[in-house]
Amino acid sequence: MKRLFSIALGILTAIGGFVDIGDIVANAETGARFGMSLAWVVIVGVVGICLFAEMAGRVATVSGRAVFDLVRERLGARVALVNLVASFFITFLTLAAEIGGVALAIELATSVNYLLWVPIVAFLVWLVIWRVKFGLMENAFGLLGLALVVAAVALWRLGPDWGGLLHAATHPVVPQGEGHPTWWFFGIALLGAAMTPYEVFFFSSGAVEEGWSRADLITNRLNVYIGFPLGGLLSLALMAGATLFLEPRGIEPGHLSQVALPTLLVLGKLGLAVLLVGFFAATFGAALETGLSCGYSIAQYFGFQWGKFVRPADAPRFHLIVLLSILAGAGLVLTTIDPVTVTEYSIVLSAAALPLTYFPILVVANDPDYMGDKVNSRLTNALGSVYLLLLLVVAVATIPLMILTKAGS
Amino acid sequence: MRRSWVVAVVLLAGACTGPVRSSSVYESKAGQTAEVVASAVQTALLAVDAAEHDQAYGRYLTQVLVEAEEDAGSAQGVFDGIQPPDDRADELRSHLDDLLTEATGALTELRIAARRGRFAELPELARPLPEVGRRLGDFAEAHG
Amino acid sequence: MRLSDLLGADVVDEAGNSAGHVHDVRLVQDGPLVGAFGASLRVDGLIVGRRSIGARLGYERGQMRGPLPVKLVTGWLYHDGRYVAWDRVRAVEEDRILISGSADDLPQPGPSS
Amino acid sequence: MSGRVLEAGLHLLDRQLIDVDGRLAGKVDDLELELPPGGGPPVVTAILSGPGALSRRLGGRLGAWLEAAANRLRDGDEDRPARVSFAVVKRIESAVDLSVAKRELETNRLEAWTREHLIGHLPGAGDAPE
């Protein structure tokens, strides 16, 4: 019974924890501009993150080695350092975006300028990482993030033409007046948002934090295979809301407030309140994950003690990196750069960097030295190879597309 | 990605380098500006609709209207800073400027009323917006 | 001497021909005893090849299970791997290792474990 | 030949060091090789860990900079990287297990400094995690 409860809790946490500021922005903007024609990318992204998060979780559970250990181990000191610089920079940008996202969510509820909230949010993020137990932290924000379900409820209450939405999603057509490069560029941004590398840094390090053993491999599978796809459905609900309400009116959401419009127009004040709670929890939870991931990646490259499973005084360099990252992230947002803009850059750069993270995971998941009998199955390897190829193509195409389309304009 | 800031960046770059190379570039910038402002107008209309049916909190509505006014105002400001290359561009500019001024004027009225908590007045103040929004949309379509 | 002095060094035979660069160093645990570890690790020989990209992935040797495309690419990259037993090493210089005999008669490295 | 066979780069280099209490204690950044006095092939005598060892692996300007920084951080008597004698190595698997505690290792200095001067001063630094 207790075990069942813990598995259910893990799944719910994975659902609520899946969506972050990148998913919110990317899905709403895409829906408002391209309708459901890029919904398939969300599916591709969710399958990809499931595949690699499961692998990373399995490797961490069996060998005790988290993702950046593997990066260093398989790519060697030099290549891994280049990888570290790129991955850290992207994770840091995402952290800044999440801190800004939390501040924007509070701004919507209070009408007090978000910049005033940034220092407070940054302090709270640090405090939670410093003081709150790992399991409590993860579950609390994951569960609270489930409030985003209200976007799906609104959609269901509205009772749209489901067949039409499904048809638009399964028969993707580039809308009139939009170029193919722009369409593909938004697709890449969606993929970057769904497969952001920090998710596996955090997920694999979390398996070590929580001391998973082989008995937890089933939990690993269920969290990933059930939790993440349901989280992906929340992303699609945001996209569909934007498709139905914003696209016909020519609204291109550049603010979090506009993303909330479809939900409140259907469900009113209560729906708005719940959605704002969801925005807050999803971005705050992701700020915790990215803040920790900044520390995880550097500490795992250099072999420092990391993690919340020891006293902070026993992982001083890890906590110092986390603290400095949060301070710098808050500093970046305080320059008054639009957090939504930071988010857009972070997801596009994520897309370009995906192979750096996922290739070493795929290799080590095949090494019996690490994995014993838990190496990848043939099916996992076949899928993994297809994705590796896809991610390489995306990585090569991202920057030229960004220049060609002037970042999607 | 989001058009407003990209437009702002692109337009600013244009403004810094002096006259835009050709009138067709100027025209497409005019179209993009109309599109951004049309988006702000439509957003404000949804917010007014929500206010009318008591679907949202005052603080949230105020925020939406403040952002809509800012988006429209900054797009207009950047566009006004671009040097029109020829007579044809002058004509385009004066036509669009009328629309932009009407839109930002109404958006400002909405913001002022919302800040004062007079949400009941919003529908009345928003009355010119659907028409302006439609014309901005048409302009963007014609000059996109 | 450090391991990093050997890794990447150019391996040159008596005639001055290069046999490639050192990709890895094979160790055998049968040296003099050291503490709790038991027998120490003794250098047995050098694994040498022309290409160095991804030499660390582990596909060159060992029993990696896949995925197939990566195996094929690395197999093609490393088909020219050679093994230099340590008793053929004459001198270790900076970035260069001199070996006795000819580079042509070097054997292929067998699987390690 | 009877002993276990390992590839130094593949099975040892860049792996995690774990101390006797299960604490993470740096990486295998390099290995120290010595020629035995009686002749014969070199033998691995120590694991080198920390910035002073990593710098040589990175090479180039970054490596030189890191080496200079590492030398400054050291007590100043000698310019050599932190050493972990192979006598305290217990097991080599996906990580390298040591038979001593981290505080007894030379690799521990930077961490101890960060604790004493920065993180240790924050309230709650010494509280048990769970």
PDB file of C-alpha atoms in Angstrom, chain C residues 1-7 23-32 34-38 40-44 47 55-59 61-62 86 110-113, chain D residues 1-14 30-35 40-44 48 52-53 56-57 67 80-81 86-87 89-92 99:
ATOM      1  CA  MET C   1      55.801  10.124 -15.605  1.00  0.00           C
ATOM      2  CA  ARG C   2      52.071  10.607 -15.912  1.00  0.00           C
ATOM      3  CA  LEU C   3      49.524   8.678 -17.923  1.00  0.00           C
ATOM      4  CA  SER C   4      48.770  11.883 -19.817  1.00  0.00           C
ATOM      5  CA  ASP C   5      52.396  11.892 -21.048  1.00  0.00           C
ATOM      6  CA  LEU C   6      51.632   8.687 -22.937  1.00  0.00           C
ATOM      7  CA  LEU C   7      48.071   9.363 -24.109  1.00  0.00           C
ATOM      8  CA  HIS C  23      44.570   5.982 -27.630  1.00  0.00           C
ATOM      9  CA  ASP C  24      44.822   4.083 -24.418  1.00  0.00           C
ATOM     10  CA  VAL C  25      47.227   2.239 -22.155  1.00  0.00           C
ATOM     11  CA  ARG C  26      46.559  -1.360 -21.193  1.00  0.00           C
ATOM     12  CA  LEU C  27      47.236  -2.191 -17.564  1.00  0.00           C
ATOM     13  CA  VAL C  28      47.546  -5.621 -15.952  1.00  0.00           C
ATOM     14  CA  GLN C  29      47.177  -6.101 -12.236  1.00  0.00           C
ATOM     15  CA  ASP C  30      50.260  -8.219 -11.558  1.00  0.00           C
ATOM     16  CA  GLY C  31      52.852  -5.674 -10.395  1.00  0.00           C
ATOM     17  CA  PRO C  32      54.405  -5.360  -6.919  1.00  0.00           C
ATOM     18  CA  VAL C  34      50.486  -2.050  -2.846  1.00  0.00           C
ATOM     19  CA  GLY C  35      48.414  -1.922   0.341  1.00  0.00           C
ATOM     20  CA  ALA C  36      44.840  -3.169   0.300  1.00  0.00           C
ATOM     21  CA  PHE C  37      44.638  -3.027  -3.484  1.00  0.00           C
ATOM     22  CA  GLY C  38      46.879  -6.086  -3.799  1.00  0.00           C
ATOM     23  CA  SER C  40      49.660  -2.993  -8.492  1.00  0.00           C
ATOM     24  CA  LEU C  41      48.726  -2.123 -12.063  1.00  0.00           C
ATOM     25  CA  ARG C  42      51.572  -2.635 -14.493  1.00  0.00           C
ATOM     26  CA  VAL C  43      51.693  -1.072 -17.936  1.00  0.00           C
ATOM     27  CA  ASP C  44      51.359  -3.896 -20.452  1.00  0.00           C
ATOM     28  CA  ILE C  47      46.777   0.845 -27.930  1.00  0.00           C
ATOM     29  CA  ALA C  55      38.473   6.785 -28.707  1.00  0.00           C
ATOM     30  CA  ARG C  56      37.082   6.977 -25.193  1.00  0.00           C
ATOM     31  CA  LEU C  57      33.628   5.710 -26.041  1.00  0.00           C
ATOM     32  CA  GLY C  58      34.665   2.127 -25.436  1.00  0.00           C
ATOM     33  CA  TYR C  59      33.598   0.639 -28.752  1.00  0.00           C
ATOM     34  CA  ARG C  61      37.485  -2.788 -27.356  1.00  0.00           C
ATOM     35  CA  GLY C  62      35.318  -4.327 -24.697  1.00  0.00           C
ATOM     36  CA  TRP C  86      55.692  -2.290 -23.589  1.00  0.00           C
ATOM     37  CA  GLY C 110      42.661  -8.015 -28.532  1.00  0.00           C
ATOM     38  CA  PRO C 111      39.633  -7.460 -26.318  1.00  0.00           C
ATOM     39  CA  SER C 112      40.624  -6.400 -22.814  1.00  0.00           C
ATOM     40  CA  SER C 113      38.141  -8.080 -20.557  1.00  0.00           C
TER      41      SER C 113
ATOM     42  CA  MET D   1      49.916 -13.261 -17.215  1.00  0.00           C
ATOM     43  CA  SER D   2      47.123 -13.702 -14.724  1.00  0.00           C
ATOM     44  CA  GLY D   3      46.021 -10.349 -13.229  1.00  0.00           C
ATOM     45  CA  ARG D   4      42.955  -8.328 -14.159  1.00  0.00           C
ATOM     46  CA  VAL D   5      43.329  -6.367 -17.410  1.00  0.00           C
ATOM     47  CA  LEU D   6      42.152  -2.752 -17.603  1.00  0.00           C
ATOM     48  CA  GLU D   7      42.370   0.014 -20.140  1.00  0.00           C
ATOM     49  CA  ALA D   8      43.663   3.020 -18.222  1.00  0.00           C
ATOM     50  CA  GLY D   9      41.685   5.574 -20.215  1.00  0.00           C
ATOM     51  CA  LEU D  10      38.506   3.586 -20.532  1.00  0.00           C
ATOM     52  CA  HIS D  11      38.241   2.006 -17.091  1.00  0.00           C
ATOM     53  CA  LEU D  12      40.072   4.369 -14.767  1.00  0.00           C
ATOM     54  CA  LEU D  13      40.581   7.868 -16.074  1.00  0.00           C
ATOM     55  CA  ASP D  14      37.868  10.469 -15.302  1.00  0.00           C
ATOM     56  CA  ASP D  30      45.576  11.517 -14.169  1.00  0.00           C
ATOM     57  CA  LEU D  31      47.746   8.583 -13.069  1.00  0.00           C
ATOM     58  CA  GLU D  32      51.294   8.617 -11.728  1.00  0.00           C
ATOM     59  CA  LEU D  33      53.521   5.993 -13.372  1.00  0.00           C
ATOM     60  CA  GLU D  34      56.890   4.937 -11.998  1.00  0.00           C
ATOM     61  CA  LEU D  35      59.576   2.650 -13.327  1.00  0.00           C
ATOM     62  CA  GLY D  40      60.679  -3.647 -16.142  1.00  0.00           C
ATOM     63  CA  PRO D  41      57.573  -1.786 -17.321  1.00  0.00           C
ATOM     64  CA  PRO D  42      56.151   1.210 -15.397  1.00  0.00           C
ATOM     65  CA  VAL D  43      53.723   0.661 -12.562  1.00  0.00           C
ATOM     66  CA  VAL D  44      50.761   2.852 -11.522  1.00  0.00           C
ATOM     67  CA  LEU D  48      46.420  12.365  -9.392  1.00  0.00           C
ATOM     68  CA  GLY D  52      46.861  20.638 -10.854  1.00  0.00           C
ATOM     69  CA  ALA D  53      46.383  17.279 -12.560  1.00  0.00           C
ATOM     70  CA  ARG D  56      47.740  18.918 -18.019  1.00  0.00           C
ATOM     71  CA  ARG D  57      44.844  16.952 -19.515  1.00  0.00           C
ATOM     72  CA  GLU D  67      47.942  24.985 -13.528  1.00  0.00           C
ATOM     73  CA  ARG D  80      52.737  19.024  -7.911  1.00  0.00           C
ATOM     74  CA  PRO D  81      49.135  17.900  -8.052  1.00  0.00           C
ATOM     75  CA  PHE D  86      47.291   3.389  -4.885  1.00  0.00           C
ATOM     76  CA  ALA D  87      47.799   1.796  -1.487  1.00  0.00           C
ATOM     77  CA  VAL D  89      42.538   2.192  -3.482  1.00  0.00           C
ATOM     78  CA  LYS D  90      40.059  -0.504  -2.556  1.00  0.00           C
ATOM     79  CA  ARG D  91      38.151  -1.254  -5.725  1.00  0.00           C
ATOM     80  CA  ILE D  92      37.836  -0.052  -9.317  1.00  0.00           C
ATOM     81  CA  SER D  99      39.838   2.909   2.006  1.00  0.00           C
TER      82      SER D  99
END
